[in-house]
């Protein structure tokens, strides 16, 4: 008796599909990401290129975080040299935290997760709000500088290229894989 074995055709998974699954952190059975990043031009290394608006926003955030770090570095000698106003000087420290958080978030953009974009927008909105509260308490005008800066970053992150960059879509393969030879 010759048993007939049912053969299930196996689909060959390409290297690009595996890399795409790993980059997106997806474990999908039926929908395969053939090239979810087709909307973006590729660099020489083959990875998708970040849109200009997103790169500009990232660089503005890094500059903002660098200035916050510089402010912390300048705050430390002031704490040491002016021991009479240590508590007052320490009250400025929390205002340096949001720019540092956005700098850390900008370093997470390679993951392309939408929640990273949303968190960056939320922290960028919080920066001028905190500076305005500081204005109400102390009478400083830092919010006049931080509000347009943050508004520019938020605007860049709300543009269509940024939304597309942070929400890659799954696409079905344009042509099915050839059947495996038996």
Tab-separated table of N, CA and C in Angstrom:
chain	number	residue	atom	x	y	z
A	1	UNK	N	0.832	-1.175	0.000
A	1	UNK	CA	0.000	0.000	0.000
A	1	UNK	C	0.878	1.240	0.000
A	2	UNK	N	0.565	2.025	-0.928
A	2	UNK	CA	1.331	3.252	-1.036
A	2	UNK	C	0.527	4.374	-0.390
A	3	UNK	N	1.039	4.857	0.718
A	3	UNK	CA	0.349	5.956	1.406
A	3	UNK	C	0.672	7.264	0.691
A	4	UNK	N	-0.365	8.020	0.545
A	4	UNK	CA	-0.144	9.311	-0.072
A	4	UNK	C	0.012	10.349	1.040
A	5	UNK	N	1.119	11.015	0.994
A	5	UNK	CA	1.420	12.008	2.021
A	5	UNK	C	0.946	13.362	1.523
A	6	UNK	N	0.174	14.008	2.371
A	6	UNK	CA	-0.290	15.354	2.013
A	6	UNK	C	0.865	16.321	2.206
A	7	UNK	N	1.179	17.004	1.162
A	7	UNK	CA	2.276	17.961	1.233
A	7	UNK	C	1.702	19.375	1.310
A	8	UNK	N	2.146	20.054	2.288
A	8	UNK	CA	1.740	21.447	2.446
A	8	UNK	C	2.849	22.303	1.837
A	9	UNK	N	2.497	23.109	0.866
A	9	UNK	CA	3.545	23.934	0.266
A	9	UNK	C	4.072	24.949	1.279
A	10	UNK	N	5.359	24.965	1.464
A	10	UNK	CA	5.990	25.901	2.374
A	10	UNK	C	6.400	27.153	1.606
A	11	UNK	N	6.235	28.249	2.239
A	11	UNK	CA	6.591	29.509	1.630
A	11	UNK	C	7.987	29.884	2.084
A	12	UNK	N	8.819	30.259	1.174
A	12	UNK	CA	10.181	30.653	1.498
A	12	UNK	C	10.155	32.077	2.026
A	13	UNK	N	10.748	32.270	3.180
A	13	UNK	CA	10.818	33.596	3.787
A	13	UNK	C	12.158	34.205	3.408
A	14	UNK	N	12.082	35.401	2.870
A	14	UNK	CA	13.311	36.053	2.435
A	14	UNK	C	13.989	36.753	3.605
A	15	UNK	N	15.238	37.105	3.397
A	15	UNK	CA	16.015	37.796	4.425
A	15	UNK	C	15.384	39.140	4.761
A	16	UNK	N	14.864	39.858	3.753
A	16	UNK	CA	14.243	41.160	3.990
A	16	UNK	C	13.009	41.035	4.867
A	17	UNK	N	12.238	39.969	4.670
A	17	UNK	CA	11.043	39.761	5.487
A	17	UNK	C	11.420	39.480	6.935
A	18	UNK	N	12.463	38.711	7.141
A	18	UNK	CA	12.902	38.413	8.508
A	18	UNK	C	13.405	39.679	9.177
A	19	UNK	N	14.205	40.464	8.474
A	19	UNK	CA	14.710	41.714	9.039
A	19	UNK	C	13.559	42.650	9.345
A	20	UNK	N	12.575	42.697	8.462
A	20	UNK	CA	11.420	43.551	8.672
A	20	UNK	C	10.650	43.118	9.916
A	21	UNK	N	10.469	41.822	10.093
A	21	UNK	CA	9.772	41.331	11.283
A	21	UNK	C	10.540	41.683	12.544
A	22	UNK	N	11.858	41.577	12.501
A	22	UNK	CA	12.668	41.885	13.678
A	22	UNK	C	12.621	43.379	13.970
A	23	UNK	N	12.769	44.236	12.941
A	23	UNK	CA	12.756	45.678	13.144
A	23	UNK	C	11.432	46.157	13.717
A	24	UNK	N	10.342	45.593	13.258
A	24	UNK	CA	9.041	46.047	13.696
A	24	UNK	C	8.587	45.347	14.976
A	25	UNK	N	9.314	44.339	15.412
A	25	UNK	CA	8.946	43.638	16.625
A	25	UNK	C	7.649	42.877	16.488
A	26	UNK	N	7.340	42.405	15.303
A	26	UNK	CA	6.068	41.740	15.075
A	26	UNK	C	6.259	40.232	14.932
A	27	UNK	N	5.296	39.523	15.392
A	27	UNK	CA	5.264	38.086	15.204
A	27	UNK	C	3.936	37.796	14.510
A	28	UNK	N	3.975	37.815	13.210
A	28	UNK	CA	2.773	37.717	12.396
A	28	UNK	C	2.805	36.405	11.638
A	29	UNK	N	1.664	35.735	11.544
A	29	UNK	CA	1.615	34.470	10.811
A	29	UNK	C	1.167	34.677	9.370
A	30	UNK	N	0.063	35.364	9.182
A	30	UNK	CA	-0.530	35.406	7.859
A	30	UNK	C	-0.097	36.612	7.034
A	31	UNK	N	0.062	37.733	7.688
A	31	UNK	CA	0.456	38.923	6.947
A	31	UNK	C	1.962	39.062	7.072
A	32	UNK	N	2.620	39.076	5.964
A	32	UNK	CA	4.071	39.147	5.971
A	32	UNK	C	4.491	40.502	5.442
A	33	UNK	N	5.422	41.080	6.098
A	33	UNK	CA	5.899	42.398	5.716
A	33	UNK	C	6.971	42.250	4.653
A	34	UNK	N	6.583	42.382	3.406
A	34	UNK	CA	7.561	42.254	2.322
A	34	UNK	C	8.487	43.458	2.317
A	35	UNK	N	7.923	44.646	2.342
A	35	UNK	CA	8.729	45.849	2.429
A	35	UNK	C	7.847	46.945	3.009
A	36	UNK	N	7.743	46.972	4.317
A	36	UNK	CA	6.866	47.932	4.978
A	36	UNK	C	7.410	49.339	4.884
A	37	UNK	N	8.672	49.469	4.534
A	37	UNK	CA	9.294	50.774	4.508
A	37	UNK	C	9.478	51.275	3.079
A	38	UNK	N	8.634	50.833	2.167
A	38	UNK	CA	8.792	51.186	0.763
A	38	UNK	C	8.582	52.674	0.524
A	39	UNK	N	7.891	53.344	1.427
A	39	UNK	CA	7.624	54.768	1.242
A	39	UNK	C	8.871	55.611	1.446
A	40	UNK	N	9.903	55.059	2.066
A	40	UNK	CA	11.097	55.822	2.377
A	40	UNK	C	12.252	55.373	1.501
A	41	UNK	N	13.029	56.335	0.997
A	41	UNK	CA	14.202	55.945	0.211
A	41	UNK	C	15.206	55.212	1.082
A	42	UNK	N	15.971	54.359	0.474
A	42	UNK	CA	16.949	53.558	1.201
A	42	UNK	C	18.311	54.233	1.182
A	43	UNK	N	19.066	54.014	2.248
A	43	UNK	CA	20.433	54.501	2.298
A	43	UNK	C	21.333	53.456	1.660
A	44	UNK	N	22.626	53.732	1.639
A	44	UNK	CA	23.569	52.789	1.047
A	44	UNK	C	23.576	51.454	1.780
A	45	UNK	N	23.309	51.500	3.077
A	45	UNK	CA	23.301	50.252	3.848
A	45	UNK	C	22.023	49.454	3.638
A	46	UNK	N	21.026	50.050	2.987
A	46	UNK	CA	19.794	49.331	2.719
A	46	UNK	C	18.692	49.617	3.723
A	47	UNK	N	18.979	50.353	4.795
A	47	UNK	CA	17.947	50.669	5.771
A	47	UNK	C	17.163	51.894	5.297
A	48	UNK	N	15.895	52.018	5.715
A	48	UNK	CA	15.104	53.163	5.262
A	48	UNK	C	15.670	54.469	5.810
A	49	UNK	N	15.547	55.510	5.032
A	49	UNK	CA	16.099	56.803	5.401
A	49	UNK	C	15.046	57.626	6.126
A	50	UNK	N	15.446	58.263	7.211
A	50	UNK	CA	14.547	59.084	8.002
A	50	UNK	C	14.186	60.353	7.215
A	51	UNK	N	12.894	60.739	7.212
A	51	UNK	CA	12.498	61.958	6.487
A	51	UNK	C	13.183	63.203	7.071
A	52	UNK	N	13.297	64.226	6.252
A	52	UNK	CA	13.997	65.445	6.644
A	52	UNK	C	13.364	66.095	7.872
A	53	UNK	N	12.046	66.176	7.919
A	53	UNK	CA	11.390	66.830	9.058
A	53	UNK	C	11.684	66.098	10.368
A	54	UNK	N	11.751	64.788	10.305
A	54	UNK	CA	12.044	64.003	11.513
A	54	UNK	C	13.505	64.199	11.927
A	55	UNK	N	14.409	64.246	10.946
A	55	UNK	CA	15.821	64.482	11.264
A	55	UNK	C	16.031	65.864	11.866
A	56	UNK	N	15.347	66.871	11.329
A	56	UNK	CA	15.468	68.221	11.880
A	56	UNK	C	14.939	68.257	13.309
A	57	UNK	N	13.786	67.643	13.545
A	57	UNK	CA	13.229	67.604	14.901
A	57	UNK	C	14.179	66.890	15.858
A	58	UNK	N	14.755	65.774	15.418
A	58	UNK	CA	15.690	65.037	16.262
A	58	UNK	C	16.914	65.892	16.604
A	59	UNK	N	17.454	66.613	15.627
A	59	UNK	CA	18.614	67.462	15.890
A	59	UNK	C	18.278	68.628	16.806
A	60	UNK	N	17.083	69.210	16.652
A	60	UNK	CA	16.656	70.277	17.567
A	60	UNK	C	16.516	69.753	18.994
A	61	UNK	N	15.996	68.544	19.135
A	61	UNK	CA	15.851	67.948	20.468
A	61	UNK	C	17.217	67.661	21.065
A	62	UNK	N	18.142	67.167	20.259
A	62	UNK	CA	19.484	66.901	20.781
A	62	UNK	C	20.173	68.193	21.214
A	63	UNK	N	19.975	69.272	20.475
A	63	UNK	CA	20.528	70.565	20.877
A	63	UNK	C	19.898	71.035	22.181
A	64	UNK	N	18.596	70.840	22.289
A	64	UNK	CA	17.878	71.204	23.505
A	64	UNK	C	18.404	70.415	24.707
A	65	UNK	N	18.618	69.120	24.532
A	65	UNK	CA	19.143	68.289	25.618
A	65	UNK	C	20.578	68.676	25.954
A	66	UNK	N	21.362	69.030	24.948
A	66	UNK	CA	22.738	69.460	25.199
A	66	UNK	C	22.765	70.747	26.007
A	67	UNK	N	21.887	71.677	25.687
A	67	UNK	CA	21.812	72.918	26.462
A	67	UNK	C	21.358	72.651	27.898
A	68	UNK	N	20.466	71.685	28.078
A	68	UNK	CA	20.037	71.319	29.435
A	68	UNK	C	21.205	70.717	30.223
A	69	UNK	N	21.988	69.863	29.565
A	69	UNK	CA	23.169	69.308	30.235
A	69	UNK	C	24.161	70.405	30.597
A	70	UNK	N	24.346	71.368	29.719
A	70	UNK	CA	25.228	72.493	30.009
A	70	UNK	C	24.701	73.278	31.205
A	71	UNK	N	23.384	73.465	31.268
A	71	UNK	CA	22.786	74.147	32.416
A	71	UNK	C	23.029	73.403	33.719
A	72	UNK	N	22.968	72.072	33.670
A	72	UNK	CA	23.240	71.278	34.879
A	72	UNK	C	24.703	71.407	35.275
A	73	UNK	N	25.591	71.381	34.289
A	73	UNK	CA	27.022	71.526	34.578
A	73	UNK	C	27.299	72.883	35.217
A	74	UNK	N	26.633	73.915	34.745
A	74	UNK	CA	26.815	75.246	35.335
A	74	UNK	C	26.127	75.383	36.691
A	75	UNK	N	25.116	74.573	36.941
A	75	UNK	CA	24.413	74.620	38.218
A	75	UNK	C	25.255	74.027	39.343
A	76	UNK	N	26.057	73.025	39.027
A	76	UNK	CA	26.857	72.351	40.058
A	76	UNK	C	27.845	73.304	40.728
A	77	UNK	N	28.662	74.073	39.989
A	77	UNK	CA	29.562	75.011	40.687
A	77	UNK	C	28.808	76.082	41.467
A	78	UNK	N	27.636	76.464	40.949
A	78	UNK	CA	26.846	77.454	41.669
A	78	UNK	C	26.377	76.908	43.014
A	79	UNK	N	26.038	75.626	43.050
A	79	UNK	CA	25.645	75.006	44.311
A	79	UNK	C	26.811	74.971	45.294
A	80	UNK	N	28.006	74.713	44.780
A	80	UNK	CA	29.194	74.614	45.638
A	80	UNK	C	29.629	75.991	46.116
A	81	UNK	N	29.643	76.972	45.223
A	81	UNK	CA	30.170	78.297	45.567
A	81	UNK	C	29.184	79.150	46.350
A	82	UNK	N	27.899	78.982	46.081
A	82	UNK	CA	26.881	79.801	46.754
A	82	UNK	C	26.098	78.923	47.717
A	83	UNK	N	26.709	78.628	48.855
A	83	UNK	CA	26.094	77.695	49.802
A	83	UNK	C	24.907	78.304	50.536
A	84	UNK	N	24.728	79.632	50.458
A	84	UNK	CA	23.597	80.269	51.145
A	84	UNK	C	22.266	79.999	50.444
A	85	UNK	N	22.307	79.788	49.128
A	85	UNK	CA	21.077	79.609	48.358
A	85	UNK	C	21.003	78.219	47.718
A	86	UNK	N	21.432	77.197	48.429
A	86	UNK	CA	21.457	75.840	47.873
A	86	UNK	C	20.043	75.363	47.563
A	87	UNK	N	19.122	75.563	48.498
A	87	UNK	CA	17.753	75.096	48.285
A	87	UNK	C	17.110	75.811	47.095
A	88	UNK	N	17.335	77.106	46.998
A	88	UNK	CA	16.778	77.866	45.871
A	88	UNK	C	17.364	77.386	44.539
A	89	UNK	N	18.664	77.097	44.534
A	89	UNK	CA	19.297	76.621	43.308
A	89	UNK	C	18.839	75.213	42.939
A	90	UNK	N	18.568	74.383	43.943
A	90	UNK	CA	18.089	73.023	43.663
A	90	UNK	C	16.681	73.024	43.083
A	91	UNK	N	15.925	74.092	43.314
A	91	UNK	CA	14.583	74.182	42.737
A	91	UNK	C	14.625	74.318	41.221
A	92	UNK	N	15.771	74.728	40.656
A	92	UNK	CA	15.898	74.830	39.204
A	92	UNK	C	16.149	73.470	38.548
A	93	UNK	N	16.627	72.515	39.306
A	93	UNK	CA	17.015	71.212	38.744
A	93	UNK	C	15.865	70.491	38.013
A	94	UNK	N	14.644	70.460	38.542
A	94	UNK	CA	13.575	69.746	37.819
A	94	UNK	C	13.264	70.324	36.435
A	95	UNK	N	13.592	71.587	36.202
A	95	UNK	CA	13.311	72.194	34.905
A	95	UNK	C	14.270	71.699	33.825
A	96	UNK	N	15.357	71.057	34.234
A	96	UNK	CA	16.294	70.484	33.263
A	96	UNK	C	15.905	69.062	32.872
A	97	UNK	N	15.022	68.448	33.619
A	97	UNK	CA	14.657	67.056	33.368
A	97	UNK	C	13.895	66.824	32.053
A	98	UNK	N	12.846	67.602	31.714
A	98	UNK	CA	12.119	67.330	30.463
A	98	UNK	C	12.982	67.378	29.199
A	99	UNK	N	13.893	68.355	29.033
A	99	UNK	CA	14.733	68.295	27.831
A	99	UNK	C	15.631	67.061	27.790
A	100	UNK	N	16.087	66.615	28.949
A	100	UNK	CA	16.908	65.400	28.978
A	100	UNK	C	16.072	64.172	28.621
A	101	UNK	N	14.824	64.148	29.058
A	101	UNK	CA	13.930	63.038	28.721
A	101	UNK	C	13.665	63.011	27.217
A	102	UNK	N	13.452	64.177	26.610
A	102	UNK	CA	13.222	64.191	25.172
A	102	UNK	C	14.484	63.799	24.407
A	103	UNK	N	15.650	64.144	24.949
A	103	UNK	CA	16.893	63.690	24.323
A	103	UNK	C	16.997	62.177	24.332
A	104	UNK	N	16.607	61.571	25.454
A	104	UNK	CA	16.602	60.110	25.542
A	104	UNK	C	15.571	59.520	24.573
A	105	UNK	N	14.394	60.152	24.504
A	105	UNK	CA	13.360	59.676	23.577
A	105	UNK	C	13.819	59.791	22.130
A	106	UNK	N	14.547	60.870	21.806
A	106	UNK	CA	15.044	61.023	20.429
A	106	UNK	C	16.023	59.906	20.081
A	107	UNK	N	16.728	59.401	21.067
A	107	UNK	CA	17.629	58.274	20.816
A	107	UNK	C	16.864	56.964	20.641
A	108	UNK	N	15.596	56.935	20.968
A	108	UNK	CA	14.771	55.739	20.800
A	108	UNK	C	13.996	55.742	19.496
A	109	UNK	N	14.175	56.763	18.678
A	109	UNK	CA	13.395	56.878	17.439
A	109	UNK	C	13.699	55.777	16.447
A	110	UNK	N	14.830	55.126	16.566
A	110	UNK	CA	15.156	54.051	15.626
A	110	UNK	C	14.167	52.896	15.741
A	111	UNK	N	13.483	52.777	16.889
A	111	UNK	CA	12.492	51.710	17.056
A	111	UNK	C	11.224	51.994	16.248
A	112	UNK	N	10.983	53.263	15.937
A	112	UNK	CA	9.848	53.703	15.124
A	112	UNK	C	8.500	53.380	15.756
A	113	UNK	N	8.452	53.289	17.054
A	113	UNK	CA	7.188	53.015	17.745
A	113	UNK	C	6.379	54.298	17.889
A	114	UNK	N	5.080	54.229	17.627
A	114	UNK	CA	4.249	55.442	17.746
A	114	UNK	C	4.244	56.020	19.153
A	115	UNK	N	4.335	55.175	20.166
A	115	UNK	CA	4.284	55.704	21.536
A	115	UNK	C	5.512	56.555	21.849
A	116	UNK	N	6.638	56.311	21.192
A	116	UNK	CA	7.827	57.145	21.379
A	116	UNK	C	7.549	58.546	20.828
A	117	UNK	N	6.918	58.606	19.669
A	117	UNK	CA	6.548	59.903	19.079
A	117	UNK	C	5.561	60.636	19.971
A	118	UNK	N	4.560	59.926	20.473
A	118	UNK	CA	3.554	60.561	21.337
A	118	UNK	C	4.177	61.056	22.633
A	119	UNK	N	5.074	60.275	23.211
A	119	UNK	CA	5.734	60.700	24.446
A	119	UNK	C	6.614	61.925	24.193
A	120	UNK	N	7.289	61.955	23.057
A	120	UNK	CA	8.129	63.105	22.722
A	120	UNK	C	7.280	64.357	22.568
A	121	UNK	N	6.144	64.228	21.911
A	121	UNK	CA	5.240	65.376	21.756
A	121	UNK	C	4.729	65.840	23.118
A	122	UNK	N	4.353	64.907	23.982
A	122	UNK	CA	3.836	65.270	25.304
A	122	UNK	C	4.891	66.000	26.133
A	123	UNK	N	6.116	65.519	26.103
A	123	UNK	CA	7.176	66.166	26.884
A	123	UNK	C	7.512	67.525	26.281
A	124	UNK	N	7.485	67.634	24.961
A	124	UNK	CA	7.758	68.931	24.330
A	124	UNK	C	6.669	69.952	24.674
A	125	UNK	N	5.448	69.513	24.838
A	125	UNK	CA	4.374	70.417	25.265
A	125	UNK	C	4.562	70.786	26.734
A	126	UNK	N	5.061	69.856	27.532
A	126	UNK	CA	5.244	70.115	28.967
A	126	UNK	C	6.356	71.120	29.240
A	127	UNK	N	7.359	71.191	28.373
A	127	UNK	CA	8.505	72.083	28.624
A	127	UNK	C	8.077	73.550	28.731
A	128	UNK	N	7.368	74.132	27.737
A	128	UNK	CA	6.964	75.535	27.916
A	128	UNK	C	5.926	75.729	29.013
A	129	UNK	N	5.114	74.703	29.260
A	129	UNK	CA	4.128	74.815	30.349
A	129	UNK	C	4.854	74.928	31.688
A	130	UNK	N	5.866	74.092	31.904
A	130	UNK	CA	6.645	74.186	33.140
A	130	UNK	C	7.388	75.522	33.235
A	131	UNK	N	7.910	75.982	32.123
A	131	UNK	CA	8.596	77.274	32.133
A	131	UNK	C	7.628	78.419	32.390
A	132	UNK	N	6.385	78.286	31.934
A	132	UNK	CA	5.393	79.319	32.222
A	132	UNK	C	5.023	79.309	33.698
A	133	UNK	N	4.926	78.121	34.282
A	133	UNK	CA	4.690	78.035	35.738
A	133	UNK	C	5.860	78.673	36.481
A	134	UNK	N	7.070	78.432	36.003
A	134	UNK	CA	8.258	79.056	36.589
A	134	UNK	C	8.177	80.576	36.454
A	135	UNK	N	7.640	81.055	35.347
A	135	UNK	CA	7.439	82.493	35.151
A	135	UNK	C	6.454	83.037	36.184
A	136	UNK	N	5.375	82.296	36.432
A	136	UNK	CA	4.377	82.762	37.401
A	136	UNK	C	4.946	82.820	38.809
A	137	UNK	N	5.857	81.909	39.141
A	137	UNK	CA	6.433	81.863	40.486
A	137	UNK	C	7.596	82.838	40.626
A	138	UNK	N	8.520	82.819	39.667
A	138	UNK	CA	9.764	83.574	39.778
A	138	UNK	C	9.793	84.849	38.936
A	139	UNK	N	8.995	84.913	37.898
A	139	UNK	CA	9.021	86.075	37.025
A	139	UNK	C	10.067	85.981	35.916
A	140	UNK	N	10.534	84.779	35.599
A	140	UNK	CA	11.507	84.609	34.510
A	140	UNK	C	10.782	84.515	33.182
A	141	UNK	N	11.502	84.784	32.114
A	141	UNK	CA	10.892	84.776	30.789
A	141	UNK	C	11.458	83.660	29.909
A	142	UNK	N	11.838	82.551	30.496
A	142	UNK	CA	12.356	81.431	29.709
A	142	UNK	C	11.306	80.861	28.762
A	143	UNK	N	10.051	80.913	29.149
A	143	UNK	CA	9.001	80.338	28.322
A	143	UNK	C	8.877	81.049	26.985
A	144	UNK	N	9.340	82.311	26.912
A	144	UNK	CA	9.303	83.045	25.650
A	144	UNK	C	10.249	82.392	24.636
A	145	UNK	N	11.342	81.798	25.116
A	145	UNK	CA	12.278	81.113	24.231
A	145	UNK	C	11.895	79.654	23.995
A	146	UNK	N	11.425	78.982	25.041
A	146	UNK	CA	11.144	77.553	24.912
A	146	UNK	C	9.841	77.269	24.182
A	147	UNK	N	8.880	78.160	24.255
A	147	UNK	CA	7.583	77.909	23.609
A	147	UNK	C	7.712	77.813	22.081
A	148	UNK	N	8.375	78.764	21.395
A	148	UNK	CA	8.499	78.599	19.938
A	148	UNK	C	9.360	77.399	19.547
A	149	UNK	N	10.394	77.133	20.333
A	149	UNK	CA	11.278	75.990	20.060
A	149	UNK	C	10.476	74.696	20.136
A	150	UNK	N	9.733	74.529	21.220
A	150	UNK	CA	8.920	73.322	21.392
A	150	UNK	C	7.793	73.263	20.366
A	151	UNK	N	7.221	74.414	20.038
A	151	UNK	CA	6.154	74.430	19.029
A	151	UNK	C	6.690	73.983	17.670
A	152	UNK	N	7.906	74.381	17.331
A	152	UNK	CA	8.512	73.948	16.081
A	152	UNK	C	8.727	72.438	16.073
A	153	UNK	N	9.226	71.895	17.174
A	153	UNK	CA	9.473	70.450	17.259
A	153	UNK	C	8.160	69.676	17.181
A	154	UNK	N	7.147	70.143	17.912
A	154	UNK	CA	5.842	69.469	17.890
A	154	UNK	C	5.241	69.530	16.487
A	155	UNK	N	5.365	70.679	15.834
A	155	UNK	CA	4.842	70.808	14.468
A	155	UNK	C	5.535	69.834	13.524
A	156	UNK	N	6.860	69.729	13.635
A	156	UNK	CA	7.595	68.790	12.785
A	156	UNK	C	7.176	67.346	13.047
A	157	UNK	N	6.868	67.029	14.309
A	157	UNK	CA	6.467	65.658	14.641
A	157	UNK	C	5.016	65.360	14.278
A	158	UNK	N	4.235	66.394	14.034
A	158	UNK	CA	2.838	66.183	13.631
A	158	UNK	C	2.663	66.147	12.117
A	159	UNK	N	3.716	66.434	11.366
A	159	UNK	CA	3.625	66.387	9.913
A	159	UNK	C	3.462	64.946	9.428
A	160	UNK	N	2.943	64.813	8.208
A	160	UNK	CA	2.683	63.488	7.622
A	160	UNK	C	3.936	62.601	7.536
A	161	UNK	N	5.112	63.104	7.126
A	161	UNK	CA	6.275	62.211	7.070
A	161	UNK	C	6.642	61.626	8.433
A	162	UNK	N	6.488	62.425	9.481
A	162	UNK	CA	6.785	61.913	10.822
A	162	UNK	C	5.762	60.856	11.228
A	163	UNK	N	4.501	61.118	10.934
A	163	UNK	CA	3.460	60.137	11.264
A	163	UNK	C	3.708	58.838	10.506
A	164	UNK	N	4.090	58.950	9.241
A	164	UNK	CA	4.371	57.758	8.445
A	164	UNK	C	5.614	57.042	8.959
A	165	UNK	N	6.618	57.790	9.358
A	165	UNK	CA	7.862	57.190	9.852
A	165	UNK	C	7.610	56.379	11.124
A	166	UNK	N	6.772	56.900	12.007
A	166	UNK	CA	6.545	56.232	13.280
A	166	UNK	C	5.423	55.203	13.241
A	167	UNK	N	4.705	55.067	12.130
A	167	UNK	CA	3.670	54.049	12.032
A	167	UNK	C	3.814	53.307	10.718
A	168	UNK	N	4.821	52.456	10.594
A	168	UNK	CA	4.960	51.693	9.358
A	168	UNK	C	3.790	50.735	9.207
A	169	UNK	N	3.333	50.576	7.983
A	169	UNK	CA	2.194	49.707	7.722
A	169	UNK	C	2.679	48.375	7.180
A	170	UNK	N	1.928	47.364	7.484
A	170	UNK	CA	2.238	46.045	6.947
A	170	UNK	C	1.682	45.965	5.537
A	171	UNK	N	2.451	45.414	4.672
A	171	UNK	CA	2.003	45.234	3.297
A	171	UNK	C	2.112	43.756	2.957
A	172	UNK	N	1.195	43.301	2.150
A	172	UNK	CA	1.281	41.918	1.695
A	172	UNK	C	2.291	41.868	0.564
A	173	UNK	N	2.912	40.739	0.366
A	173	UNK	CA	3.898	40.642	-0.713
A	173	UNK	C	3.263	40.931	-2.067
A	174	UNK	N	4.002	41.598	-2.938
A	174	UNK	CA	3.461	41.944	-4.245
A	174	UNK	C	3.336	40.720	-5.149
A	175	UNK	N	4.194	39.753	-4.931
A	175	UNK	CA	4.084	38.506	-5.691
A	175	UNK	C	4.358	37.362	-4.729
A	176	UNK	N	3.643	36.279	-4.866
A	176	UNK	CA	3.855	35.169	-3.954
A	176	UNK	C	5.218	34.502	-4.178
A	177	UNK	N	5.715	33.918	-3.145
A	177	UNK	CA	6.988	33.227	-3.228
A	177	UNK	C	6.822	31.966	-4.081
A	178	UNK	N	7.869	31.570	-4.789
A	178	UNK	CA	7.766	30.348	-5.607
A	178	UNK	C	7.625	29.128	-4.708
A	179	UNK	N	6.920	28.118	-5.186
A	179	UNK	CA	6.758	26.915	-4.370
A	179	UNK	C	8.108	26.197	-4.185
A	180	UNK	N	8.209	25.543	-3.076
A	180	UNK	CA	9.431	24.817	-2.742
A	180	UNK	C	9.474	23.532	-3.563
A	181	UNK	N	10.613	23.258	-4.114
A	181	UNK	CA	10.757	22.019	-4.900
A	181	UNK	C	10.688	20.809	-3.979
A	182	UNK	N	9.987	19.810	-4.429
A	182	UNK	CA	9.848	18.623	-3.586
A	182	UNK	C	10.741	17.502	-4.045
